[in-house]
Amino acid sequence: MQDSDAALLQARRDVLSYKYEVDRLYTEYQRVHGAYAHSSVELLAQYNKVVDELGRSRLWQLFTKIAKVWSRIRYKREYTDVIRSIPLPRVVPPAGSRLRRPELPDIGAIEYRAHPVPAEKTWEATSFLSHTYYNKIETILARQPEGQRRVFVQSAIIDWFVPLFQRPQHMALAMARQGYLVFYVTANMLGDRAKGFHEVAPNVFITNQPAHLMVDDALVSCYSTVATLLSWQADVARKVRARNNKLLYEYIDHIDPEISFHTTGQLARQFALVDDEHIDLGLASAATLREELRAKLNTVPVTYVPNGVDTYHYDEVLRHDRRATVPPDMRDVVEAGRPIVGYFGAMAPWLWYEAMNELAKQRPDLSFVYIGPDYLDAARKLESLSNVYALGAVDYAVLPYFAQHFDVAIIPFKQGEIARTTSPLKLFEYFALGLPVVVTQGMEECEQFPEVLTAGSAEAYSVAIDEALSRSRDPEWIERFRALAEENTWDKRAQVLSAAHDAVLENKSVSN
């Protein structure tokens, strides 16, 4: 017995020793890899030397499985630029707050569809079991004749299956409706379990494979919020170009520590790479960002594609009597009988919590509902008041059943560069629900719509909300908001991007 205990103790010591060696080699790998981001041929040789040493190491080979397990546990965020660029929401509500885990509305089964699909074929957003699976990309590419094939690749940015459905997923679906075969690359970090190619919507495939290196003549999207282009600047970028693919740089958010957090430096270095040599097409989601991108490019065209909305997703819920579809977490709010001022989106550092708290104190006659994941404990800044309800994240599939109870919608960003340069996706989703919208003064992408009310203080928000409440009871205003949504759909955004892609292929200039 003593011998076996001693052997077990020695085995544990050996494992710790091997782990230390793996850690040391990985740390050295990271150091050289980081230096290589700005580097020369000499650093490239040093990088390759360390990688070769790592690969030839007997300990590395012997404990590959241990290293993989360890990496998944401890180094998940450090292994890919994707993960370093995603601010993970807080799951456990702060003690003493009114944050609660939302429940689904008690209305029976809800079918999720991002857009109308044939009646005989629907795609559920909750499981891979119903998705068609392909092991080989050639089977998918064979759907279109080679000379007429149109392919769009979304580089890894965020998992497909996340509660907060965002621009990448919406554009992937819309590009498929424009006739593209769409490959949405996922790192399988939050909600995805892709292995091979899973068809999650007609001609939309999520994959853990490097699709940008497996197709020809594709439009390959790199987001400004993930350091993909920085990682690609050497060998991978050449391989992408060698297959006659076109690189699209999508300038989506102002590069700012409050959005990019610890990846700000990386994203800034990537932005420095954006020039006529590295990309084929530029895209900006805001007019200010478009001007910044134009200043960096001489011959590469830049197109303006702000966010949009899938109106079908919201039309579905508007067919129901909202009094009959009250989610459990909204019941207290609805039963309070006060007009409801609502927000959905990230509870993030860039919200104007001081004004939000002051507004709630000034207006006890209103209920304020905040829906969305908590980024970096930012929701702690929201005071716990009797008329404030922070419901946490709500899945996109059922979000309309919550938001249909809003009387007025707000976008309370704090004033500054982020507010000035952001195209809020939620603006158009609010329009689709027929809601009047109040935003912080200086949100230029919102202010281009004269129907949007603005406010520069808590007091001004209070006045604007009263005006918005009067509009919420006017059928003509409601129809105007819905018409705005129809003018700003994701399909229209995809048409603009598709036309820009065609122009690049034909060496024409894009209308800016």
XYZ file of C-alpha atoms in Angstrom:
512
model
C 0.000 0.000 0.000
C 2.832 2.379 0.915
C 4.573 1.543 -2.348
C 1.467 2.414 -4.364
C 1.045 5.714 -2.461
C 4.669 6.571 -3.147
C 4.247 5.708 -6.817
C 1.131 7.883 -7.019
C 2.966 10.763 -5.347
C 5.850 10.432 -7.773
C 3.446 10.317 -10.709
C 1.847 13.554 -9.530
C 5.263 15.166 -9.262
C 6.070 14.001 -12.792
C 2.847 15.467 -14.141
C 3.586 18.798 -12.454
C 7.082 18.711 -13.913
C 5.732 18.024 -17.393
C 3.132 20.762 -16.977
C 5.839 23.210 -15.991
C 7.823 22.316 -19.100
C 4.768 22.724 -21.313
C 4.033 26.081 -19.668
C 7.606 27.219 -20.249
C 7.563 26.261 -23.914
C 4.144 27.800 -24.430
C 5.230 31.046 -22.745
C 8.240 31.238 -25.031
C 6.007 30.519 -28.014
C 3.693 33.364 -27.002
C 6.593 35.785 -26.489
C 8.034 35.202 -29.927
C 4.619 35.132 -31.554
C 3.798 38.512 -30.023
C 7.056 40.015 -31.223
C 6.418 38.616 -34.683
C 3.289 40.755 -34.952
C 5.492 43.780 -35.789
C 8.463 42.059 -37.158
C 11.117 41.228 -39.693
C 12.663 38.190 -41.327
C 15.009 37.736 -38.367
C 12.108 37.506 -35.905
C 10.255 35.214 -38.271
C 13.236 32.830 -38.199
C 13.299 32.997 -34.398
C 9.577 32.329 -34.301
C 9.949 29.287 -36.538
C 12.867 28.026 -34.454
C 10.845 28.083 -31.250
C 7.829 26.492 -32.948
C 10.097 23.735 -34.304
C 11.606 23.209 -30.841
C 8.131 22.974 -29.419
C 7.052 20.466 -32.046
C 10.124 18.248 -31.647
C 10.017 18.255 -27.866
C 9.569 14.702 -26.561
C 7.618 16.016 -23.621
C 5.311 17.877 -25.967
C 4.689 14.793 -28.054
C 4.257 12.578 -24.990
C 1.787 14.856 -23.287
C -0.119 16.309 -26.257
C -3.418 15.180 -24.838
C -2.630 16.695 -21.448
C -1.638 19.929 -23.150
C -4.910 20.037 -25.077
C -6.983 19.507 -21.957
C -4.938 22.083 -20.084
C -5.304 24.583 -22.902
C -9.066 24.218 -22.908
C -9.205 24.835 -19.167
C -6.608 27.525 -18.595
C -5.571 28.992 -21.935
C -8.943 29.167 -23.695
C -8.826 32.917 -24.058
C -5.138 33.110 -24.998
C -5.132 30.519 -27.788
C -7.091 32.533 -30.371
C -7.587 36.164 -31.274
C -11.268 35.366 -31.457
C -11.638 34.685 -27.761
C -9.477 37.595 -26.708
C -11.829 39.842 -28.665
C -15.091 38.648 -27.119
C -16.051 40.244 -23.782
C -17.793 37.384 -22.026
C -20.993 38.351 -20.187
C -21.309 37.864 -16.454
C -23.519 34.884 -15.666
C -24.154 35.223 -11.916
C -26.068 38.390 -10.941
C -24.415 40.708 -8.393
C -25.580 40.216 -4.816
C -28.480 42.438 -3.840
C -29.325 43.466 -7.391
C -32.604 43.010 -9.236
C -30.885 41.038 -11.992
C -32.686 37.772 -12.691
C -32.334 34.912 -15.085
C -35.104 35.419 -17.650
C -37.698 32.755 -18.292
C -39.231 32.016 -21.667
C -42.760 33.304 -22.224
C -45.482 30.868 -21.338
C -46.987 30.646 -24.808
C -46.126 27.133 -25.841
C -43.448 26.180 -28.339
C -41.960 29.101 -30.235
C -40.555 28.350 -33.658
C -37.458 30.380 -34.448
C -37.014 31.493 -38.011
C -34.710 34.305 -39.049
C -36.618 34.738 -42.319
C -39.455 33.062 -44.200
C -38.511 29.560 -45.355
C -40.488 26.924 -47.245
C -43.255 25.460 -45.114
C -41.881 21.972 -45.474
C -38.471 22.905 -44.127
C -37.560 24.854 -40.986
C -34.332 25.230 -39.026
C -34.346 25.287 -35.240
C -31.788 27.414 -33.441
C -31.390 25.228 -30.390
C -29.808 21.983 -31.558
C -27.487 20.536 -34.127
C -29.635 17.430 -34.379
C -31.900 18.870 -37.061
C -29.100 20.369 -39.141
C -27.783 18.765 -42.282
C -24.153 17.811 -41.722
C -21.465 17.674 -44.395
C -17.974 16.301 -43.950
C -16.583 17.689 -47.207
C -16.864 21.210 -48.531
C -16.822 19.945 -52.129
C -20.326 18.534 -51.654
C -21.573 21.999 -50.724
C -19.714 23.833 -53.487
C -21.246 21.475 -56.035
C -24.612 23.155 -55.399
C -23.596 25.965 -57.746
C -21.910 25.736 -61.162
C -18.237 26.621 -60.862
C -18.403 29.609 -63.196
C -21.451 31.048 -61.437
C -20.470 30.260 -57.888
C -20.746 33.014 -55.272
C -19.175 32.379 -51.882
C -19.047 34.498 -48.733
C -16.816 33.501 -45.820
C -17.274 35.083 -42.418
C -14.021 34.719 -40.501
C -14.319 33.639 -36.885
C -15.672 36.408 -34.705
C -18.401 35.055 -32.420
C -20.221 31.751 -32.166
C -23.422 31.351 -34.148
C -25.456 30.043 -31.214
C -25.375 32.907 -28.724
C -28.349 34.610 -27.057
C -27.496 38.032 -28.507
C -27.889 37.504 -32.271
C -25.613 40.069 -33.894
C -24.530 41.608 -37.176
C -22.330 38.695 -38.372
C -25.173 36.174 -38.117
C -27.690 38.526 -39.720
C -25.403 39.370 -42.641
C -24.580 35.699 -43.163
C -28.284 34.905 -43.531
C -28.895 37.911 -45.777
C -25.922 37.112 -48.037
C -27.299 33.598 -48.467
C -30.588 35.126 -49.581
C -28.584 37.073 -52.172
C -27.492 33.779 -53.695
C -24.191 33.213 -51.887
C -22.987 29.995 -50.331
C -22.056 31.228 -46.868
C -19.446 29.671 -44.586
C -19.544 31.029 -41.048
C -16.329 30.054 -39.270
C -16.719 29.405 -35.548
C -14.191 28.811 -32.794
C -16.738 26.699 -30.865
C -16.167 28.778 -27.753
C -19.577 29.840 -26.428
C -22.500 27.905 -27.866
C -21.357 26.096 -31.001
C -20.329 22.467 -31.389
C -19.451 22.493 -35.068
C -17.340 19.757 -36.570
C -17.314 19.809 -40.326
C -20.081 21.821 -41.972
C -23.559 22.251 -40.462
C -26.325 23.859 -42.500
C -28.130 26.117 -40.028
C -30.201 27.938 -42.660
C -30.560 27.559 -46.425
C -27.019 27.792 -47.846
C -25.550 28.975 -44.506
C -22.980 26.594 -43.030
C -21.244 27.030 -39.718
C -17.897 25.306 -39.608
C -14.791 24.866 -37.514
C -12.752 24.442 -40.699
C -10.603 27.221 -42.308
C -13.082 27.822 -45.120
C -11.111 30.840 -46.378
C -8.327 28.413 -47.393
C -10.696 25.865 -48.959
C -12.587 27.928 -51.546
C -11.828 30.004 -54.631
C -13.224 33.358 -55.769
C -14.853 34.069 -52.392
C -15.445 37.294 -50.489
C -13.718 36.792 -47.128
C -14.776 39.096 -44.291
C -12.401 40.227 -41.513
C -13.923 42.301 -38.708
C -12.154 45.246 -37.115
C -13.151 43.832 -33.723
C -11.044 40.658 -34.100
C -7.348 40.608 -35.021
C -7.801 38.193 -37.921
C -5.927 40.255 -40.492
C -3.056 40.691 -38.061
C -2.801 36.926 -37.726
C -3.009 36.525 -41.493
C -0.418 39.083 -42.557
C 2.129 36.471 -43.589
C 1.537 33.032 -45.045
C -2.229 32.704 -44.598
C -3.027 35.984 -46.342
C -0.938 34.906 -49.329
C -2.801 31.601 -49.488
C -6.151 33.390 -49.329
C -5.119 35.692 -52.178
C -3.620 32.815 -54.179
C -7.107 31.326 -54.476
C -8.366 34.577 -55.994
C -10.363 35.407 -52.876
C -11.100 39.038 -52.044
C -10.375 40.307 -48.532
C -13.046 42.514 -47.005
C -12.156 44.637 -43.964
C -15.300 45.521 -42.014
C -14.741 48.581 -39.820
C -17.583 48.033 -37.357
C -16.709 49.803 -34.113
C -14.436 52.626 -33.104
C -11.278 51.033 -31.682
C -11.564 52.062 -28.063
C -10.533 50.409 -24.755
C -14.156 50.480 -23.559
C -15.159 48.234 -26.461
C -11.945 46.386 -27.286
C -10.691 46.052 -23.709
C -7.259 44.358 -23.581
C -7.205 43.757 -27.361
C -7.148 47.480 -28.217
C -3.442 47.442 -29.028
C -3.825 44.411 -31.282
C -6.754 45.916 -33.147
C -4.908 49.203 -33.580
C -1.930 47.334 -35.093
C -4.331 45.531 -37.391
C -5.915 48.836 -38.419
C -2.425 50.060 -39.342
C -2.226 47.146 -41.799
C -5.348 48.255 -43.634
C -4.034 49.601 -46.922
C -4.239 48.992 -50.652
C -1.813 46.082 -50.372
C -3.602 44.054 -47.711
C -7.314 44.342 -48.536
C -9.534 44.448 -51.629
C -12.624 46.111 -50.229
C -13.382 48.259 -47.204
C -16.696 48.470 -45.401
C -17.780 50.866 -42.666
C -20.882 50.632 -40.503
C -20.944 54.370 -39.718
C -20.321 57.504 -41.775
C -17.503 58.667 -39.472
C -15.795 55.281 -39.718
C -16.153 55.431 -43.487
C -14.205 58.682 -43.588
C -11.463 57.218 -41.389
C -11.183 54.224 -43.699
C -11.190 56.334 -46.852
C -8.240 58.317 -45.525
C -6.160 55.124 -45.403
C -6.977 53.820 -48.876
C -6.140 55.159 -52.317
C -7.441 52.642 -54.843
C -9.407 50.238 -52.633
C -13.101 51.167 -52.567
C -15.001 51.719 -49.317
C -18.711 51.075 -49.013
C -21.127 52.163 -46.291
C -23.205 49.337 -44.785
C -24.805 50.239 -41.439
C -26.713 47.753 -39.346
C -30.197 46.604 -40.273
C -33.124 44.469 -39.135
C -34.899 41.243 -39.974
C -38.432 42.624 -39.945
C -39.934 39.161 -40.335
C -38.622 38.185 -36.905
C -40.645 40.996 -35.329
C -43.691 40.787 -37.598
C -44.290 37.307 -36.242
C -44.883 38.511 -32.683
C -46.956 41.517 -33.679
C -49.642 39.134 -34.928
C -50.311 38.096 -31.324
C -52.274 39.960 -28.665
C -49.436 41.097 -26.426
C -51.598 40.749 -23.322
C -51.773 37.008 -24.006
C -48.013 36.598 -24.435
C -46.417 37.985 -21.291
C -43.126 36.256 -20.387
C -42.964 35.370 -16.682
C -40.146 37.867 -16.076
C -42.240 40.649 -17.590
C -45.342 39.988 -15.513
C -44.329 42.185 -12.577
C -43.509 44.988 -14.996
C -46.768 44.710 -16.914
C -48.869 44.329 -13.772
C -47.329 47.491 -12.287
C -49.438 49.365 -14.839
C -46.835 52.034 -15.562
C -45.711 52.970 -19.124
C -42.625 50.887 -19.954
C -39.391 52.428 -21.189
C -37.183 49.641 -22.505
C -33.678 48.858 -23.701
C -32.207 45.644 -25.075
C -28.578 45.044 -25.907
C -25.355 44.671 -23.967
C -25.259 46.062 -20.436
C -21.811 47.400 -21.195
C -19.377 50.058 -19.928
C -20.377 52.479 -22.695
C -23.914 52.985 -21.351
C -24.708 56.235 -19.525
C -25.519 54.774 -16.108
C -25.487 58.120 -14.287
C -28.255 59.482 -16.516
C -30.141 56.162 -16.418
C -30.182 56.164 -12.600
C -31.132 59.819 -12.344
C -33.915 59.352 -14.898
C -35.410 56.441 -12.964
C -35.403 58.550 -9.782
C -37.015 61.503 -11.547
C -39.741 59.363 -13.113
C -41.264 56.934 -10.582
C -44.345 56.952 -12.827
C -42.411 54.934 -15.448
C -40.988 51.407 -15.451
C -37.495 50.988 -16.892
C -36.633 47.564 -18.327
C -33.071 46.590 -19.313
C -32.512 43.354 -21.225
C -29.080 42.037 -22.103
C -25.928 40.281 -20.915
C -23.776 42.027 -18.329
C -20.316 42.857 -19.702
C -17.523 43.268 -17.149
C -19.929 43.813 -14.234
C -21.071 47.067 -15.814
C -24.665 46.461 -14.697
C -23.534 46.982 -11.100
C -23.680 50.683 -11.924
C -27.431 50.389 -12.382
C -29.056 51.246 -9.065
C -31.622 48.860 -7.593
C -34.820 50.921 -7.648
C -38.438 49.817 -7.419
C -39.187 50.906 -10.995
C -36.014 49.435 -12.573
C -35.964 45.860 -13.878
C -32.732 44.323 -15.184
C -33.711 40.978 -16.697
C -30.357 39.732 -17.968
C -29.819 38.084 -21.351
C -32.835 36.982 -23.378
C -32.468 34.690 -26.372
C -32.997 36.409 -29.714
C -35.632 33.818 -30.601
C -38.001 35.121 -27.897
C -36.775 38.707 -27.511
C -39.764 40.169 -29.422
C -42.158 38.688 -26.842
C -40.420 40.797 -24.196
C -39.903 43.970 -26.242
C -43.489 44.099 -27.545
C -44.476 45.355 -24.082
C -42.272 48.451 -24.376
C -44.054 51.753 -24.920
C -40.834 53.658 -25.629
C -37.337 52.421 -26.474
C -34.082 54.122 -25.493
C -30.415 53.850 -26.479
C -28.656 55.539 -23.529
C -25.006 55.507 -24.629
C -22.782 57.919 -22.759
C -21.580 60.787 -24.897
C -18.273 60.335 -26.689
C -16.591 58.623 -29.633
C -18.349 55.293 -29.158
C -21.767 56.961 -29.249
C -20.776 59.100 -32.235
C -19.470 56.227 -34.369
C -21.880 53.386 -33.523
C -24.671 52.149 -35.760
C -26.929 50.513 -33.155
C -28.561 47.395 -34.525
C -31.288 47.804 -31.921
C -32.435 51.094 -33.493
C -33.882 49.283 -36.499
C -35.253 46.478 -34.337
C -37.094 49.096 -32.271
C -38.497 50.529 -35.521
C -39.685 47.054 -36.542
C -41.692 46.893 -33.305
C -43.276 50.265 -34.110
C -41.572 51.918 -31.128
C -40.617 55.593 -30.780
C -36.920 55.885 -29.898
C -34.955 58.287 -27.674
C -31.161 58.288 -27.958
C -28.293 60.187 -26.416
C -27.492 63.426 -28.194
C -24.492 63.025 -30.502
C -25.325 59.522 -31.756
C -24.869 60.552 -35.372
C -26.012 57.316 -36.984
C -29.339 57.605 -35.128
C -29.726 61.353 -35.573
C -29.816 61.013 -39.359
C -33.422 59.854 -38.864
C -35.567 62.896 -37.956
C -38.080 60.542 -36.317
C -35.553 59.793 -33.550
C -35.684 61.960 -30.420
C -32.414 62.968 -28.715
C -31.425 63.949 -25.177
C -28.241 65.299 -23.619
C -29.154 64.873 -19.938
C -31.479 62.935 -17.645
C -33.870 65.893 -17.646
C -33.864 66.012 -21.448
C -34.453 62.267 -21.579
C -37.513 62.741 -19.366
C -38.976 65.394 -21.681
C -38.199 63.338 -24.811
C -39.805 60.224 -23.295
C -43.043 62.163 -22.739
C -43.043 63.139 -26.426
C -42.264 59.531 -27.371
C -45.165 58.268 -25.229
C -47.578 60.482 -27.129
C -46.215 59.084 -30.414
C -46.582 55.510 -29.138
C -50.354 56.031 -29.055
C -50.539 57.444 -32.595
C -51.121 54.802 -35.330
C -49.553 57.055 -37.973
C -46.310 57.279 -36.026
C -46.281 53.529 -35.458
C -46.666 52.894 -39.193
C -43.911 55.389 -39.934
C -41.508 53.532 -37.650
C -42.350 50.211 -39.257
C -41.839 51.726 -42.697
C -38.365 52.854 -41.594
C -37.594 49.287 -40.598
C -38.632 48.023 -44.025
C -36.286 50.551 -45.626
C -33.360 49.299 -43.529
C -33.524 45.515 -43.688
C -30.532 43.180 -43.678
C -31.501 42.141 -47.201
C -30.992 45.713 -48.394
C -27.624 45.811 -46.598
C -26.595 42.563 -48.274
C -27.586 43.953 -51.673
C -25.176 46.857 -51.149
C -22.341 44.534 -50.123
C -23.043 42.172 -53.024
C -22.946 45.083 -55.492
C -19.643 46.258 -53.984
C -18.222 42.742 -54.375
C -19.326 42.655 -58.012
C -17.701 46.027 -58.636
C -14.399 44.817 -57.167
C -14.513 41.705 -59.331
C -15.116 43.892 -62.381
C -12.490 46.460 -61.254
C -15.116 49.148 -60.991
C -15.232 51.814 -58.313
C -17.835 51.486 -55.577
C -20.207 54.345 -54.906
C -19.207 55.754 -51.529
